[in-house]
Tab-separated table of C-alpha atoms and ligand atoms in Angstrom:
chain	number	residue	atom	x	y	z
A	606	UNK	CA	10.233	-19.630	9.963
A	607	UNK	CA	13.702	-21.132	10.259
A	608	UNK	CA	16.620	-18.743	9.863
A	609	UNK	CA	17.941	-20.799	6.950
A	610	UNK	CA	14.842	-19.922	4.934
A	611	UNK	CA	15.667	-16.202	5.013
A	612	UNK	CA	18.084	-14.447	2.749
A	613	UNK	CA	21.209	-13.712	4.755
A	614	UNK	CA	20.887	-9.977	4.137
A	615	UNK	CA	17.303	-9.785	5.312
A	616	UNK	CA	16.827	-9.070	9.019
A	617	UNK	CA	13.617	-9.601	10.961
A	618	UNK	CA	10.741	-7.318	9.853
A	619	UNK	CA	11.161	-5.345	13.060
A	620	UNK	CA	14.701	-4.426	11.958
A	621	UNK	CA	13.844	-3.498	8.385
A	622	UNK	CA	12.671	0.052	9.150
A	623	UNK	CA	16.060	1.653	8.497
A	624	UNK	CA	16.365	-0.129	5.144
A	625	UNK	CA	12.875	1.016	4.219
A	626	UNK	CA	13.749	4.625	5.037
A	627	UNK	CA	16.999	4.316	3.066
A	628	UNK	CA	15.036	3.253	-0.030
A	629	UNK	CA	12.518	6.021	0.567
A	630	UNK	CA	15.333	8.567	0.783
A	631	UNK	CA	16.541	7.509	-2.671
A	632	UNK	CA	13.047	7.723	-4.138
A	633	UNK	CA	12.146	11.010	-2.462
A	634	UNK	CA	13.645	13.634	-4.828
A	635	UNK	CA	12.187	12.148	-8.020
A	636	UNK	CA	9.361	14.066	-9.702
A	637	UNK	CA	6.813	11.304	-10.250
A	638	UNK	CA	3.454	11.570	-11.955
A	639	UNK	CA	0.829	9.199	-13.327
A	640	UNK	CA	3.028	8.685	-16.412
A	641	UNK	CA	6.582	9.497	-17.462
A	642	UNK	CA	10.203	8.950	-16.607
A	643	UNK	CA	9.796	9.717	-12.893
A	644	UNK	CA	7.653	6.616	-12.393
A	645	UNK	CA	9.996	4.552	-14.572
A	646	UNK	CA	13.081	5.657	-12.633
A	647	UNK	CA	11.309	4.911	-9.341
A	648	UNK	CA	10.206	1.429	-10.381
A	649	UNK	CA	13.711	0.690	-11.647
A	650	UNK	CA	15.035	1.583	-8.202
A	651	UNK	CA	12.659	-0.994	-6.749
A	652	UNK	CA	14.034	-3.555	-9.221
A	653	UNK	CA	17.276	-3.519	-7.225
A	654	UNK	CA	15.264	-5.097	-4.385
A	655	UNK	CA	12.625	-7.218	-6.140
A	656	UNK	CA	12.309	-8.601	-9.701
A	657	UNK	CA	9.549	-6.179	-10.658
A	658	UNK	CA	8.200	-6.381	-14.215
A	659	UNK	CA	7.555	-2.993	-15.839
A	660	UNK	CA	4.554	-2.786	-18.177
A	661	UNK	CA	4.111	0.030	-20.710
A	662	UNK	CA	0.548	0.740	-21.885
A	663	UNK	CA	0.261	3.107	-24.872
A	664	UNK	CA	-1.486	6.476	-24.660
A	665	UNK	CA	-5.020	6.220	-26.028
A	666	UNK	CA	-5.641	2.652	-24.857
A	667	UNK	CA	-9.288	2.465	-23.780
A	668	UNK	CA	-9.636	1.161	-20.225
A	669	UNK	CA	-13.301	0.840	-19.262
A	670	UNK	CA	-14.707	4.394	-19.163
A	671	UNK	CA	-11.212	5.940	-19.265
A	672	UNK	CA	-8.403	6.344	-21.771
A	673	UNK	CA	-4.710	5.996	-20.976
A	674	UNK	CA	-3.575	9.656	-20.963
A	675	UNK	CA	-0.725	11.336	-22.748
A	676	UNK	CA	2.686	10.883	-21.166
A	677	UNK	CA	4.052	13.837	-19.205
A	678	UNK	CA	7.718	14.546	-18.681
A	679	UNK	CA	9.305	17.535	-17.005
A	680	UNK	CA	12.890	18.681	-17.428
A	681	UNK	CA	12.937	22.187	-15.936
A	682	UNK	CA	10.568	24.661	-14.395
A	683	UNK	CA	11.411	28.028	-12.886
A	684	UNK	CA	10.271	31.568	-12.274
A	685	UNK	CA	13.010	34.192	-12.425
A	686	UNK	CA	13.257	38.000	-12.563
A	687	UNK	CA	15.122	40.302	-14.928
A	688	UNK	CA	17.522	40.987	-12.055
A	689	UNK	CA	18.480	37.310	-12.109
A	690	UNK	CA	16.659	36.345	-8.934
A	691	UNK	CA	15.212	32.830	-8.856
A	692	UNK	CA	11.778	32.801	-7.243
A	693	UNK	CA	11.153	29.103	-7.657
A	694	UNK	CA	12.961	26.189	-9.318
A	695	UNK	CA	11.775	22.599	-9.566
A	696	UNK	CA	15.366	21.502	-8.853
A	697	UNK	CA	14.788	22.637	-5.267
A	698	UNK	CA	11.592	20.607	-4.791
A	699	UNK	CA	9.591	18.416	-7.148
A	700	UNK	CA	6.344	19.685	-5.606
A	701	UNK	CA	6.983	23.150	-7.073
A	702	UNK	CA	5.475	22.194	-10.419
A	703	UNK	CA	1.739	21.773	-10.898
A	704	UNK	CA	1.836	18.120	-11.942
A	705	UNK	CA	1.037	17.723	-15.664
A	706	UNK	CA	1.804	21.397	-16.453
A	707	UNK	CA	1.971	22.128	-20.167
A	708	UNK	CA	5.090	23.923	-21.473
A	709	UNK	CA	5.454	27.702	-21.390
A	710	UNK	CA	8.239	30.242	-21.860
A	711	UNK	CA	6.958	33.779	-21.298
A	712	UNK	CA	7.430	37.053	-19.429
A	713	UNK	CA	4.380	38.189	-17.484
A	714	UNK	CA	3.169	40.506	-14.764
A	715	UNK	CA	2.497	39.344	-11.217
A	716	UNK	CA	-1.214	39.832	-11.915
A	717	UNK	CA	-1.085	37.438	-14.889
A	718	UNK	CA	1.077	34.966	-12.977
A	719	UNK	CA	-0.987	34.903	-9.793
A	720	UNK	CA	-3.794	32.527	-10.938
A	721	UNK	CA	-1.065	29.976	-11.688
A	722	UNK	CA	0.468	30.064	-8.193
A	723	UNK	CA	-0.798	27.652	-5.524
A	724	UNK	CA	-0.083	28.109	-1.811
A	725	UNK	CA	-1.241	26.980	1.629
A	726	UNK	CA	-2.132	30.180	3.548
A	727	UNK	CA	-2.660	28.203	6.781
A	728	UNK	CA	0.841	26.712	6.585
A	729	UNK	CA	2.923	29.559	5.123
A	730	UNK	CA	6.160	27.509	4.943
A	731	UNK	CA	4.717	24.423	3.294
A	732	UNK	CA	4.469	23.737	-0.448
A	733	UNK	CA	1.165	22.207	-1.588
A	734	UNK	CA	0.876	19.231	-3.960
A	735	UNK	CA	-1.422	20.003	-6.882
A	736	UNK	CA	-2.175	18.168	-10.113
A	737	UNK	CA	-4.034	18.927	-13.319
A	738	UNK	CA	-4.073	15.587	-15.111
A	739	UNK	CA	-7.250	15.961	-17.091
A	740	UNK	CA	-7.531	19.738	-17.662
A	741	UNK	CA	-4.685	21.402	-19.576
A	742	UNK	CA	-3.058	23.985	-17.341
A	743	UNK	CA	0.280	25.128	-16.012
A	744	UNK	CA	1.294	26.380	-12.618
A	745	UNK	CA	3.638	26.435	-9.657
A	746	UNK	CA	3.167	25.371	-6.057
A	747	UNK	CA	5.011	27.659	-3.674
A	748	UNK	CA	5.002	28.678	-0.034
A	749	UNK	CA	2.684	31.465	1.062
A	750	UNK	CA	5.801	33.243	2.320
A	751	UNK	CA	7.276	33.241	-1.195
A	752	UNK	CA	4.015	34.538	-2.647
A	753	UNK	CA	3.871	37.340	-0.064
A	754	UNK	CA	7.388	38.400	-0.994
A	755	UNK	CA	6.622	38.893	-4.687
A	756	UNK	CA	6.684	42.485	-5.944
A	757	UNK	CA	4.858	43.962	-8.898
A	758	UNK	CA	7.322	43.327	-11.696
A	759	UNK	CA	7.732	41.135	-14.779
A	760	UNK	CA	8.523	37.454	-14.231
A	761	UNK	CA	10.117	34.971	-16.597
A	762	UNK	CA	8.139	31.758	-16.462
A	763	UNK	CA	9.719	28.659	-17.969
A	764	UNK	CA	8.216	25.195	-17.948
A	765	UNK	CA	10.182	22.769	-20.080
A	766	UNK	CA	7.772	19.846	-20.199
A	767	UNK	CA	6.326	17.529	-22.801
A	768	UNK	CA	2.813	16.173	-22.911
A	769	UNK	CA	2.245	13.790	-25.777
A	770	UNK	CA	1.757	10.236	-26.957
A	771	UNK	CA	3.745	7.785	-24.863
A	772	UNK	CA	2.929	5.211	-22.243
A	773	UNK	CA	1.538	4.614	-18.801
A	774	UNK	CA	4.042	2.577	-16.800
A	775	UNK	CA	3.231	0.224	-13.955
A	776	UNK	CA	5.131	-2.409	-12.025
A	777	UNK	CA	3.976	-5.945	-11.283
A	778	UNK	CA	5.495	-8.878	-9.429
A	779	UNK	CA	3.883	-12.287	-9.072
A	780	UNK	CA	5.270	-14.703	-6.480
A	781	UNK	CA	3.764	-18.094	-7.311
A	782	UNK	CA	2.509	-20.160	-4.383
A	783	UNK	CA	1.074	-23.653	-3.920
A	784	UNK	CA	-2.342	-22.377	-4.988
A	785	UNK	CA	-3.387	-20.320	-8.017
A	786	UNK	CA	-5.578	-18.307	-5.628
A	787	UNK	CA	-4.030	-14.908	-5.179
A	788	UNK	CA	-3.407	-12.263	-2.571
A	789	UNK	CA	-3.248	-8.813	-4.177
A	790	UNK	CA	-1.053	-6.111	-2.649
A	791	UNK	CA	-1.461	-2.800	-4.440
A	792	UNK	CA	0.101	0.620	-3.938
A	793	UNK	CA	0.152	3.844	-5.915
A	794	UNK	CA	3.445	5.117	-7.261
A	795	UNK	CA	2.507	8.463	-8.817
A	796	UNK	CA	3.213	11.106	-6.153
A	797	UNK	CA	6.321	13.292	-6.336
A	798	UNK	CA	8.320	14.098	-3.173
A	799	UNK	CA	5.773	12.888	-0.620
A	800	UNK	CA	6.747	10.268	1.943
A	801	UNK	CA	3.834	8.928	3.912
A	802	UNK	CA	1.253	9.218	1.168
A	803	UNK	CA	2.920	7.177	-1.498
A	804	UNK	CA	6.542	6.335	-0.778
A	805	UNK	CA	5.769	4.500	2.466
A	806	UNK	CA	3.375	2.224	0.566
A	807	UNK	CA	5.907	1.590	-2.189
A	808	UNK	CA	8.681	0.622	0.216
A	809	UNK	CA	6.416	-1.492	2.413
A	810	UNK	CA	5.139	-3.409	-0.614
A	811	UNK	CA	8.735	-3.864	-1.800
A	812	UNK	CA	9.954	-5.242	1.507
A	813	UNK	CA	6.867	-7.402	1.983
A	814	UNK	CA	7.553	-8.899	-1.452
A	815	UNK	CA	11.164	-9.491	-0.460
A	816	UNK	CA	10.199	-11.291	2.724
A	817	UNK	CA	7.579	-13.416	0.956
A	818	UNK	CA	9.970	-14.253	-1.880
A	819	UNK	CA	12.262	-15.981	0.629
A	820	UNK	CA	9.659	-18.504	1.724
A	821	UNK	CA	7.276	-21.124	0.455
A	822	UNK	CA	3.757	-19.687	0.312
A	823	UNK	CA	0.358	-21.306	0.062
A	824	UNK	CA	-1.099	-18.383	-1.902
A	825	UNK	CA	0.234	-16.712	-5.011
A	826	UNK	CA	1.093	-13.079	-4.230
A	827	UNK	CA	0.611	-10.328	-6.801
A	828	UNK	CA	2.212	-6.952	-6.092
A	829	UNK	CA	1.082	-3.938	-8.110
A	830	UNK	CA	2.795	-0.564	-8.209
A	831	UNK	CA	0.333	1.526	-10.202
A	832	UNK	CA	-0.334	5.213	-10.751
A	833	UNK	CA	-3.336	6.114	-8.577
A	834	UNK	CA	-6.790	5.603	-10.116
A	835	UNK	CA	-5.822	5.383	-13.806
A	836	UNK	CA	-3.173	2.720	-13.080
A	837	UNK	CA	-5.546	0.482	-11.136
A	838	UNK	CA	-8.249	0.980	-13.772
A	839	UNK	CA	-5.744	0.120	-16.496
A	840	UNK	CA	-4.565	-3.023	-14.697
A	841	UNK	CA	-8.145	-4.182	-14.103
A	842	UNK	CA	-9.097	-3.540	-17.735
A	843	UNK	CA	-6.121	-5.523	-19.021
A	844	UNK	CA	-6.332	-8.341	-16.461
A	845	UNK	CA	-10.018	-8.985	-15.940
A	846	UNK	CA	-9.663	-12.816	-16.044
A	847	UNK	CA	-7.022	-12.670	-13.282
A	848	UNK	CA	-9.459	-10.990	-10.915
A	849	UNK	CA	-11.405	-14.254	-10.523
A	850	UNK	CA	-8.369	-15.674	-8.716
A	851	UNK	CA	-8.004	-12.804	-6.229
A	852	UNK	CA	-9.035	-14.307	-2.918
A	853	UNK	CA	-7.781	-11.471	-0.704
A	854	UNK	CA	-6.241	-8.045	-1.206
A	855	UNK	CA	-4.859	-4.994	0.517
A	856	UNK	CA	-4.180	-1.476	-0.707
A	857	UNK	CA	-1.077	-0.087	1.014
A	858	UNK	CA	-0.670	3.624	1.775
A	859	UNK	CA	0.278	5.945	4.637
A	860	UNK	CA	2.177	3.345	6.656
A	861	UNK	CA	5.090	5.408	8.011
A	862	UNK	CA	3.565	8.042	10.302
A	863	UNK	CA	3.280	7.896	14.084
A	864	UNK	CA	-0.475	7.259	14.145
A	865	UNK	CA	-1.973	3.889	15.010
A	866	UNK	CA	-3.044	1.275	12.467
A	867	UNK	CA	-6.263	1.930	10.626
A	868	UNK	CA	-8.184	-0.589	8.528
A	869	UNK	CA	-10.786	0.220	5.925
A	870	UNK	CA	-12.916	-2.829	5.187
A	871	UNK	CA	-13.596	-4.151	1.714
A	872	UNK	CA	-16.950	-3.325	0.148
A	873	UNK	CA	-18.101	-6.815	1.172
A	874	UNK	CA	-17.358	-5.927	4.791
A	875	UNK	CA	-17.105	-9.514	6.043
A	876	UNK	CA	-14.551	-10.980	3.647
A	877	UNK	CA	-11.826	-13.219	5.047
A	878	UNK	CA	-9.306	-10.381	4.605
A	879	UNK	CA	-11.520	-8.104	6.707
A	880	UNK	CA	-11.735	-10.648	9.497
A	881	UNK	CA	-8.022	-11.525	9.288
A	882	UNK	CA	-6.917	-7.891	9.572
A	883	UNK	CA	-9.327	-7.165	12.398
A	884	UNK	CA	-8.195	-10.270	14.285
A	885	UNK	CA	-4.539	-9.233	13.941
A	886	UNK	CA	-5.254	-5.662	15.050
A	887	UNK	CA	-7.386	-6.811	17.989
A	888	UNK	CA	-4.609	-9.143	19.121
A	889	UNK	CA	-1.855	-6.553	18.714
A	890	UNK	CA	-2.517	-4.981	22.090
A	891	UNK	CA	-2.112	-1.564	20.478
A	892	UNK	CA	-4.729	1.049	19.645
A	893	UNK	CA	-6.264	0.673	16.197
A	894	UNK	CA	-9.335	1.722	14.260
A	895	UNK	CA	-11.582	-0.010	11.741
A	896	UNK	CA	-14.039	1.680	9.440
A	897	UNK	CA	-16.420	0.479	6.782
A	898	UNK	CA	-15.828	0.763	3.069
A	899	UNK	CA	-16.562	4.037	1.341
A	900	UNK	CA	-16.130	4.790	-2.361
A	901	UNK	CA	-13.522	7.448	-1.582
A	902	UNK	CA	-9.869	6.810	-0.892
A	903	UNK	CA	-7.159	4.921	-2.739
A	904	UNK	CA	-7.408	2.196	-5.368
A	905	UNK	CA	-9.753	0.034	-3.294
A	906	UNK	CA	-12.297	2.283	-5.042
A	907	UNK	CA	-11.533	0.473	-8.284
A	908	UNK	CA	-10.987	-3.049	-6.894
A	909	UNK	CA	-14.246	-2.729	-4.942
A	910	UNK	CA	-16.272	-1.162	-7.767
A	911	UNK	CA	-19.506	-3.167	-8.145
A	912	UNK	CA	-18.419	-4.903	-11.365
A	913	UNK	CA	-15.460	-6.429	-9.498
A	914	UNK	CA	-16.371	-6.242	-5.796
A	915	UNK	CA	-13.058	-7.857	-4.882
A	916	UNK	CA	-12.254	-8.663	-1.257
A	917	UNK	CA	-9.747	-5.814	-1.014
A	918	UNK	CA	-9.384	-3.589	2.039
A	919	UNK	CA	-6.898	-0.861	2.850
A	920	UNK	CA	-4.507	-1.074	5.788
A	921	UNK	CA	-2.762	2.162	6.735
A	922	UNK	CA	-1.721	4.162	9.758
A	923	UNK	CA	-3.328	7.643	9.752
A	924	UNK	CA	-5.678	7.648	6.743
A	925	UNK	CA	-5.239	10.055	3.840
A	926	UNK	CA	-6.452	13.567	4.437
A	927	UNK	CA	-6.515	13.120	8.208
A	928	UNK	CA	-3.060	14.562	8.925
A	929	UNK	CA	-2.253	18.219	8.208
A	930	UNK	CA	0.956	17.272	6.368
A	931	UNK	CA	-1.061	15.271	3.788
A	932	UNK	CA	-0.324	16.397	0.207
A	933	UNK	CA	2.186	19.038	1.341
A	934	UNK	CA	5.954	19.348	1.533
A	935	UNK	CA	5.660	18.580	5.258
A	936	UNK	CA	4.953	14.947	4.339
A	937	UNK	CA	8.699	14.554	4.112
A	938	UNK	CA	11.415	12.249	5.440
A	939	UNK	CA	10.989	13.693	8.949
A	940	UNK	CA	7.327	12.727	8.984
A	941	UNK	CA	7.987	8.998	8.645
A	942	UNK	CA	9.955	6.853	11.077
A	943	UNK	CA	11.752	3.517	10.700
A	944	UNK	CA	9.977	2.065	13.746
A	945	UNK	CA	6.550	2.905	12.317
A	946	UNK	CA	7.393	1.411	8.931
A	947	UNK	CA	8.736	-1.731	10.605
A	948	UNK	CA	5.614	-1.997	12.767
A	949	UNK	CA	3.408	-1.621	9.675
A	950	UNK	CA	5.415	-4.292	7.838
A	951	UNK	CA	5.130	-6.646	10.826
A	952	UNK	CA	1.355	-6.067	10.856
A	953	UNK	CA	1.115	-6.872	7.148
A	954	UNK	CA	3.136	-10.035	7.709
A	955	UNK	CA	0.875	-11.052	10.588
A	956	UNK	CA	-2.120	-10.647	8.260
A	957	UNK	CA	-0.378	-12.691	5.561
A	958	UNK	CA	0.466	-15.417	8.080
A	959	UNK	CA	-3.155	-15.515	9.185
A	960	UNK	CA	-4.344	-15.956	5.590
A	961	UNK	CA	-1.664	-18.576	4.950
A	962	UNK	CA	-2.704	-20.710	7.937
A	963	UNK	CA	-6.440	-20.194	7.844
A	964	UNK	CA	-7.568	-23.635	6.697
A	965	UNK	CA	-10.653	-25.767	7.218
A	966	UNK	CA	-10.105	-29.075	9.023
A	967	UNK	CA	-12.291	-32.024	9.950
A	968	UNK	CA	-12.235	-33.764	13.328
A	969	UNK	CA	-11.551	-37.470	12.646
A	970	UNK	CA	-13.093	-38.439	16.004
A	971	UNK	CA	-16.257	-36.349	16.152
A	972	UNK	CA	-18.335	-38.601	18.391
A	973	UNK	CA	-17.586	-37.332	21.896
A	974	UNK	CA	-14.225	-35.880	22.822
A	975	UNK	CA	-11.184	-37.937	21.868
A	976	UNK	CA	-9.065	-38.944	24.838
A	977	UNK	CA	-6.276	-36.397	24.681
A	978	UNK	CA	-4.379	-37.606	27.732
A	979	UNK	CA	-3.933	-41.114	26.296
A	980	UNK	CA	-2.313	-39.562	23.230
A	981	UNK	CA	0.028	-37.496	25.350
A	982	UNK	CA	-1.544	-34.296	24.102
A	983	UNK	CA	-1.726	-32.833	27.581
A	984	UNK	CA	1.628	-34.106	28.800
A	985	UNK	CA	3.678	-33.210	25.718
A	986	UNK	CA	2.907	-29.594	26.299
A	987	UNK	CA	2.594	-29.754	30.058
A	988	UNK	CA	4.378	-27.372	32.342
A	989	UNK	CA	3.965	-24.407	30.088
A	990	UNK	CA	2.446	-21.184	31.339
A	991	UNK	CA	-0.028	-21.272	28.489
A	992	UNK	CA	-0.876	-24.971	28.748
A	993	UNK	CA	-4.426	-24.224	29.730
A	994	UNK	CA	-4.810	-21.929	26.732
A	995	UNK	CA	-3.554	-24.627	24.354
A	996	UNK	CA	-5.812	-27.267	25.911
A	997	UNK	CA	-8.790	-24.985	25.606
A	998	UNK	CA	-7.789	-24.164	22.024
A	999	UNK	CA	-7.597	-27.894	21.194
A	1000	UNK	CA	-11.103	-28.419	22.531
A	1001	UNK	CA	-12.393	-25.537	20.422
A	1002	UNK	CA	-10.604	-26.765	17.284
A	1003	UNK	CA	-11.930	-30.312	17.768
A	1004	UNK	CA	-15.444	-29.093	18.386
A	1005	UNK	CA	-15.697	-26.664	15.483
A	1006	UNK	CA	-13.659	-28.596	12.894
A	1007	UNK	CA	-16.726	-29.978	11.151
A	1008	UNK	CA	-15.708	-28.854	7.681
A	1009	UNK	CA	-17.717	-25.653	8.107
A	1010	UNK	CA	-15.324	-23.558	10.183
A	1011	UNK	CA	-11.857	-22.371	9.264
A	1012	UNK	CA	-9.275	-21.758	11.995
A	1013	UNK	CA	-9.959	-18.011	11.960
A	1014	UNK	CA	-13.679	-18.674	12.548
A	1015	UNK	CA	-12.689	-20.824	15.497
A	1016	UNK	CA	-10.284	-18.221	16.877
A	1017	UNK	CA	-13.012	-15.572	16.680
A	1018	UNK	CA	-15.725	-17.754	18.191
A	1019	UNK	CA	-13.409	-18.913	20.993
A	1020	UNK	CA	-11.901	-15.493	21.580
A	1021	UNK	CA	-8.449	-17.094	21.377
A	1022	UNK	CA	-5.463	-15.731	19.467
A	1023	UNK	CA	-5.153	-17.204	15.972
A	1024	UNK	CA	-1.562	-18.296	16.642
A	1025	UNK	CA	-2.667	-20.394	19.619
A	1026	UNK	CA	-5.490	-21.951	17.577
A	1027	UNK	CA	-2.956	-22.822	14.828
A	1028	UNK	CA	-0.621	-24.408	17.341
A	1029	UNK	CA	-3.486	-26.457	18.774
A	1030	UNK	CA	-4.467	-27.564	15.270
A	1031	UNK	CA	-0.924	-28.654	14.483
A	1032	UNK	CA	-0.773	-30.812	17.658
A	1033	UNK	CA	-4.092	-32.418	16.700
A	1034	UNK	CA	-2.943	-32.970	13.113
A	1035	UNK	CA	0.215	-34.645	14.338
A	1036	UNK	CA	-2.009	-37.118	16.242
A	1037	UNK	CA	-4.310	-37.753	13.289
A	1038	UNK	CA	-7.230	-36.185	15.109
A	1039	UNK	CA	-7.557	-33.547	12.415
A	1040	UNK	CA	-7.356	-33.728	8.630
A	1041	UNK	CA	-7.599	-30.978	6.105
A	1042	UNK	CA	-11.034	-30.713	4.535
B	1391	ZN	ZN1	-2.262	11.204	-2.382
């Protein structure tokens, strides 16, 4: 891409890590949930970077087998003693509140309070992340060390929250391309102060949208920032006709940690997105892992449910649940690194570029090999270290461009990097030896 096509304030993907962490740092303190002002405030922060459209879906709206829940908002939550000691206060950490806690203002004994306190005994200094979206409850998430320090006295428990009719909020951005066929990029936006699981996906999707908005794309790109599970279900229920246009999709999560890239295939298993991601990872020269679809994980569960079966995979670094910091206060700003975020973004862009350039061509001279030397196709690229690779790639592209094989098929069959195959195809196109099918 020529430099003039980029916004002046947008560096190369490899240099965007610091900006991604800066955005994450702003988002970090907010107490998000599947509904409420935390999600709204977070999505509005993203609007400073991309023209995100915020949708509000009323409580009670039926969405397939689910119903849009009541809206939850939290103002204050604390446990204090008669002596004026503060045991816990949500102002210190948004994870302290059991997400979706109903309001309470009461004095109670430690014995009565105890069932409402959640800790991580194995990590005594970490705060767990707990939710109770669909069963009415209240509670606090605290460190085991805090719990161990509590004495047998009366505690003043205050949760100033509201749970009532309102809306479910989600963000959507569509970047129109040449084709109405779409690439879906979806992330969840419902976790409170958690960096890798949640915020990393939100900032990567934001910066990917920014990069793609500065260039001319073949595909239309649809970015979704939805509360986990219920948000994806809601979007699918309200946008069923759109799903017919989704040609490829990725669910973004856990893209800031130090682990290597990890791809979870779509339910189809051999969709173009699956092959594109695997080709990029194989060519990266770095360790990576690929696993088959399973109906457990992030919102690919909904996109890949049998009634949709969309070609949507999930590209992350260390998968959810496979790092000890997952869903704890240790998934904080120290757990994610600018270089890892930048590397993840570059990987996503490589996948996008593969999809963008993966076209089917037809060899205009299919009877025996065309004479490449006469056309200067050897000499114009002669002298380069990789000349042989390009020549070989041209022979592969000519041979397999029978209208049945796209460039990615050819790259896989030939065992040649997709970029080299694309370059070969563009030389052949320039000499009218190849036309788009
Ligand atoms: Zn999570």
